[in-house]
Short mmCIF file of C-alpha atoms in Angstrom, two decimals:
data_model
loop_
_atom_site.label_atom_id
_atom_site.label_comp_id
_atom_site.label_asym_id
_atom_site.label_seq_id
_atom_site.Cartn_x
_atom_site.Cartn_y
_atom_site.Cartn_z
CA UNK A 205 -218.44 22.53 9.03
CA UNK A 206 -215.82 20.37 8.02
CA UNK A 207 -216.19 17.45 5.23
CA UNK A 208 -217.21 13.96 6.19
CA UNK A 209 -213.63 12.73 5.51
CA UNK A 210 -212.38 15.09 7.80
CA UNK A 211 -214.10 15.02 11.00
CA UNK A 212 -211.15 15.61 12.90
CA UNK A 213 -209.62 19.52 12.54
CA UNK A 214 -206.15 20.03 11.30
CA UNK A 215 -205.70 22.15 14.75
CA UNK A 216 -206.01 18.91 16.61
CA UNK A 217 -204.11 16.78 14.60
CA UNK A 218 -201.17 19.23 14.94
CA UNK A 219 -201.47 19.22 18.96
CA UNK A 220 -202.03 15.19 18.84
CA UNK A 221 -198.65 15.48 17.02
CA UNK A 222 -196.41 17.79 18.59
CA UNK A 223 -197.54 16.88 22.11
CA UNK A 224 -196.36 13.19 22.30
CA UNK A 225 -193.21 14.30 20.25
CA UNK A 226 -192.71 16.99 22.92
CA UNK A 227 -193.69 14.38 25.49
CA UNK A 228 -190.38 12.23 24.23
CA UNK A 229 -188.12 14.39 24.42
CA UNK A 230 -188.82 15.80 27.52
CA UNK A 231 -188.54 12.49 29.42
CA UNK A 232 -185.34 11.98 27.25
CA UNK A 233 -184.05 14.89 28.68
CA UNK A 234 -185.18 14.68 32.34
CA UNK A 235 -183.72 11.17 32.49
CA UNK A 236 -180.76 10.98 30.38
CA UNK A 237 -177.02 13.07 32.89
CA UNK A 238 -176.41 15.67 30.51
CA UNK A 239 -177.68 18.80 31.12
CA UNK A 240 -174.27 20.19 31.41
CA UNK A 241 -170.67 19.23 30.16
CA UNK A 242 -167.94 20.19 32.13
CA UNK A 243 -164.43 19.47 30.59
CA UNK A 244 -160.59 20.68 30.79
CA UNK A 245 -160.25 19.47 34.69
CA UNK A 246 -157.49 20.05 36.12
CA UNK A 247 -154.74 17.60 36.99
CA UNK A 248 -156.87 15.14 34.55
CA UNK A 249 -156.63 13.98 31.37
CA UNK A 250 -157.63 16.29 28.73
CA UNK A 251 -160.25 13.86 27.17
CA UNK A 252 -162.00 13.22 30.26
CA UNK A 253 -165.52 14.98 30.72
CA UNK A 254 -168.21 15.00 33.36
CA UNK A 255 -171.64 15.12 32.04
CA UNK A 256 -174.30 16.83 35.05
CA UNK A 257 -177.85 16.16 34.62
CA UNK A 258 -180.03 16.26 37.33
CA UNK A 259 -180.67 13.00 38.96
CA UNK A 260 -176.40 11.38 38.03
CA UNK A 261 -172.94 12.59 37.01
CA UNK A 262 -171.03 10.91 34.30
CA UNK A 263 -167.47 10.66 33.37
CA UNK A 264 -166.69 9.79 30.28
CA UNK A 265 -163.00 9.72 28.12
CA UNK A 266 -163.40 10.86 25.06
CA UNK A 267 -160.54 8.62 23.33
CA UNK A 268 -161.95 5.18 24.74
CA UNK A 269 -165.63 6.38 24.89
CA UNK A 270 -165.52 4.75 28.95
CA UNK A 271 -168.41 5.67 30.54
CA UNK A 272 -168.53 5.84 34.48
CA UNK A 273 -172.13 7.29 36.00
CA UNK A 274 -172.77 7.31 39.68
CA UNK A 275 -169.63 9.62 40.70
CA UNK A 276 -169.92 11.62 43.78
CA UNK A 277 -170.87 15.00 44.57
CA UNK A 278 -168.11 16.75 46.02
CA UNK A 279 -169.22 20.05 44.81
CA UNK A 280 -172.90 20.35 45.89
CA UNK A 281 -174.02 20.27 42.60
CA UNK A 282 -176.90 18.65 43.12
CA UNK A 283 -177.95 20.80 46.60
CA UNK A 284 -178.55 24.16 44.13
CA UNK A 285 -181.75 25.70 43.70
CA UNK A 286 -182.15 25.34 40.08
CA UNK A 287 -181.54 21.21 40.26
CA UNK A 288 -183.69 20.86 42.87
CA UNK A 289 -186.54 22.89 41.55
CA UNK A 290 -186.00 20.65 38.07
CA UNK A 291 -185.91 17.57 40.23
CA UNK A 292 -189.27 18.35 41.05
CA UNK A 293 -190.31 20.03 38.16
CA UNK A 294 -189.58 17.81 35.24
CA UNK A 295 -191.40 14.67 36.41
CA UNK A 296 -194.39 16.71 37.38
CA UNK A 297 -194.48 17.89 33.93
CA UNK A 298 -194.12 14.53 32.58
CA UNK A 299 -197.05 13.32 34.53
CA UNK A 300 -199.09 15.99 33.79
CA UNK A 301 -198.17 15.70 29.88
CA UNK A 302 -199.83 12.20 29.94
CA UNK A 303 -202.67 13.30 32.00
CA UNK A 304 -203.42 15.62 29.12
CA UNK A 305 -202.63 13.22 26.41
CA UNK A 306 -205.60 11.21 27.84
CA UNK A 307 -207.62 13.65 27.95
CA UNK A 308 -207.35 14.89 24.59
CA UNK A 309 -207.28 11.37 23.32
CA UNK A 310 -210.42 11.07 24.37
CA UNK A 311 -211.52 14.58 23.17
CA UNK A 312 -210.04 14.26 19.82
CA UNK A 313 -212.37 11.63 18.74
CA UNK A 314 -211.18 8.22 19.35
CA UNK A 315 -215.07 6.10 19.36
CA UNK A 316 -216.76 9.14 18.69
CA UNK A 317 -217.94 10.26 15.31
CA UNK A 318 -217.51 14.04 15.81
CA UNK A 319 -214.57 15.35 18.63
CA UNK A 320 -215.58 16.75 21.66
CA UNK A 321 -214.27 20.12 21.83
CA UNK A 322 -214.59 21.55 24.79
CA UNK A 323 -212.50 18.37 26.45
CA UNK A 324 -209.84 18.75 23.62
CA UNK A 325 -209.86 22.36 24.37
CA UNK A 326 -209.20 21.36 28.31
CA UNK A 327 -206.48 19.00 27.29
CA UNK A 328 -205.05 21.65 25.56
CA UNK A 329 -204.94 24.00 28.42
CA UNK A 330 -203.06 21.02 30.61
CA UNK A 331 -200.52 20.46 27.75
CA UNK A 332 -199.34 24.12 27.44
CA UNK A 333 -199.32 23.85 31.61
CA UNK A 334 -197.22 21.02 31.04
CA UNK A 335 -194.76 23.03 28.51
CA UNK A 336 -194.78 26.04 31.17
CA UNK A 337 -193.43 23.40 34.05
CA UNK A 338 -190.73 22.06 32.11
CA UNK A 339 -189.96 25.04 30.57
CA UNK A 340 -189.38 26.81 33.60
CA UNK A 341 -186.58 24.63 35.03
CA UNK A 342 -184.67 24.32 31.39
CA UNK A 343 -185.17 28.19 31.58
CA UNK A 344 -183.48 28.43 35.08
CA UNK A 345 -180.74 25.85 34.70
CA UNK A 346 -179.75 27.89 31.59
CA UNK A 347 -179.47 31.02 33.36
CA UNK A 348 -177.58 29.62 36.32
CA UNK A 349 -175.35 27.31 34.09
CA UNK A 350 -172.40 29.33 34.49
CA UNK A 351 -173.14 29.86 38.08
CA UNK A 352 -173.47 26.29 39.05
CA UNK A 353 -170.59 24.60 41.01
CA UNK A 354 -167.92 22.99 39.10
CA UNK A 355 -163.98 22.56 39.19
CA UNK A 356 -161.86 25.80 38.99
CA UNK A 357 -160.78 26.25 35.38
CA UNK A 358 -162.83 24.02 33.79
CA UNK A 359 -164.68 24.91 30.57
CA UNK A 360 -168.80 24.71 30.84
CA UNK A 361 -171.14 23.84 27.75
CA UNK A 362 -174.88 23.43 27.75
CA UNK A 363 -175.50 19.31 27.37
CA UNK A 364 -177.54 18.10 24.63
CA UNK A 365 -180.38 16.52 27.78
CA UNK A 366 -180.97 20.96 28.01
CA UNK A 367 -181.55 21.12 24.71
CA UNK A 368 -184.35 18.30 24.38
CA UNK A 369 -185.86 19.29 27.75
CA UNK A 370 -186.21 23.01 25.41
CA UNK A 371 -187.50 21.54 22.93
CA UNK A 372 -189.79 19.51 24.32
CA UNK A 373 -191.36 22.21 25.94
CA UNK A 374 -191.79 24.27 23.12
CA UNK A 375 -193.23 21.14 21.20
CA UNK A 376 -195.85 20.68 24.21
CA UNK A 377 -196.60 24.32 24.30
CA UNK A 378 -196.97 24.31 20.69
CA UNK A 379 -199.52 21.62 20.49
CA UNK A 380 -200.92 22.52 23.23
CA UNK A 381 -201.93 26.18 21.76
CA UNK A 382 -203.22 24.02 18.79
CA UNK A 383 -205.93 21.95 20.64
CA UNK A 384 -206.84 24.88 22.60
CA UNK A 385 -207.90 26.35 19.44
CA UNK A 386 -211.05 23.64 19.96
CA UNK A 387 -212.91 26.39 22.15
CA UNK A 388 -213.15 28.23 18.70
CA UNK A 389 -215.52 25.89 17.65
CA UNK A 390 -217.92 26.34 21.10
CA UNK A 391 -217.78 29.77 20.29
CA UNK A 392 -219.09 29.50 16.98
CA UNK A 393 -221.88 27.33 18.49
CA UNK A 394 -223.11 29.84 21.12
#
């Protein structure tokens, strides 16, 4: 058993850490139009760059850091499998994220003298689900980045909204591994 001053294991703290953090970042990278850059256009300047994410495209010139989102998808960008499915993907993750936040909030401790661990365990098991669905469409984007449409002999990079959506993920996952380590503890009581 663990010392009076430290009612709460350092398993859950971790995954009460790591999962908001994760949390962040995800919904920074689901919101903010830059899962991809796309630059070198042709017949435009050589500063300009379109920034794809999924819900807006951005232009943006480099020299006078002008920023124009809204612009209009002549490609079909947004029509492709591996937008949509993050479309629908990302905010369900977010939402499910928070639903297991609450839950292990209220596993955790919070008024309770001793955590509940079979409910932090639970909100455990939602959090890594919640890594796993936003993990999934980072995964696919990724793989289908060069595929994607874009202008003919432009140069593609991954967008720094990608790379938090990744992250993110991994942070959820992470902490959500860590409160799932609370079944340990039922175990040990059967």
């Amino acid at each position: 058993h663990l010392p009076p001053g430290m009612r709460t294991p350092p398993a859950m703290i971790v995954g009460m850490v790591l999962c908001p953090c994760g949390l962040l970042l995800t919904l920074t990278g689901t919101l903010a139009p830059n899962w991809r850059k796309v630059s070198l256009l042709p017949n435009q300047p050589v500063d300009l760059i379109l920034e794809q994410g999924i819900w807006d495209v951005c232009r943006e010139r480099q020299s006078s850091h002008d920023r124009l989102c809204g612009q209009a998808d002549e490609l079909g960008y947004f029509e492709q499998v591996p937008v949509r499915v993050a479309q629908g993907l990302m905010p369900t993750s977010l939402v499910v994220a928070l639903l297991g936040l609450v839950v292990a909030t209220l596993g955790v401790r919070c008024w309770h003298k001793e955590p509940r661990h079979v409910l932090a365990g639970a909100a455990g098991l939602v959090l890594l689900l919640s890594g796993l669905l936003s993990l999934v469409p980072a995964s696919w984007y990724t793989h289908e980045l060069w595929v994607l449409p874009a202008p003919a002999g432009s140069t593609l990079a991954v967008g720094y909204s990608l790379v938090l959506s990744y992250l993110g993920s991994c942070l959820e996952i992470s902490g959500g591994l860590a409160l799932t380590l609370s079944f340990h503890h039922c175990c040990k009581e059967c």
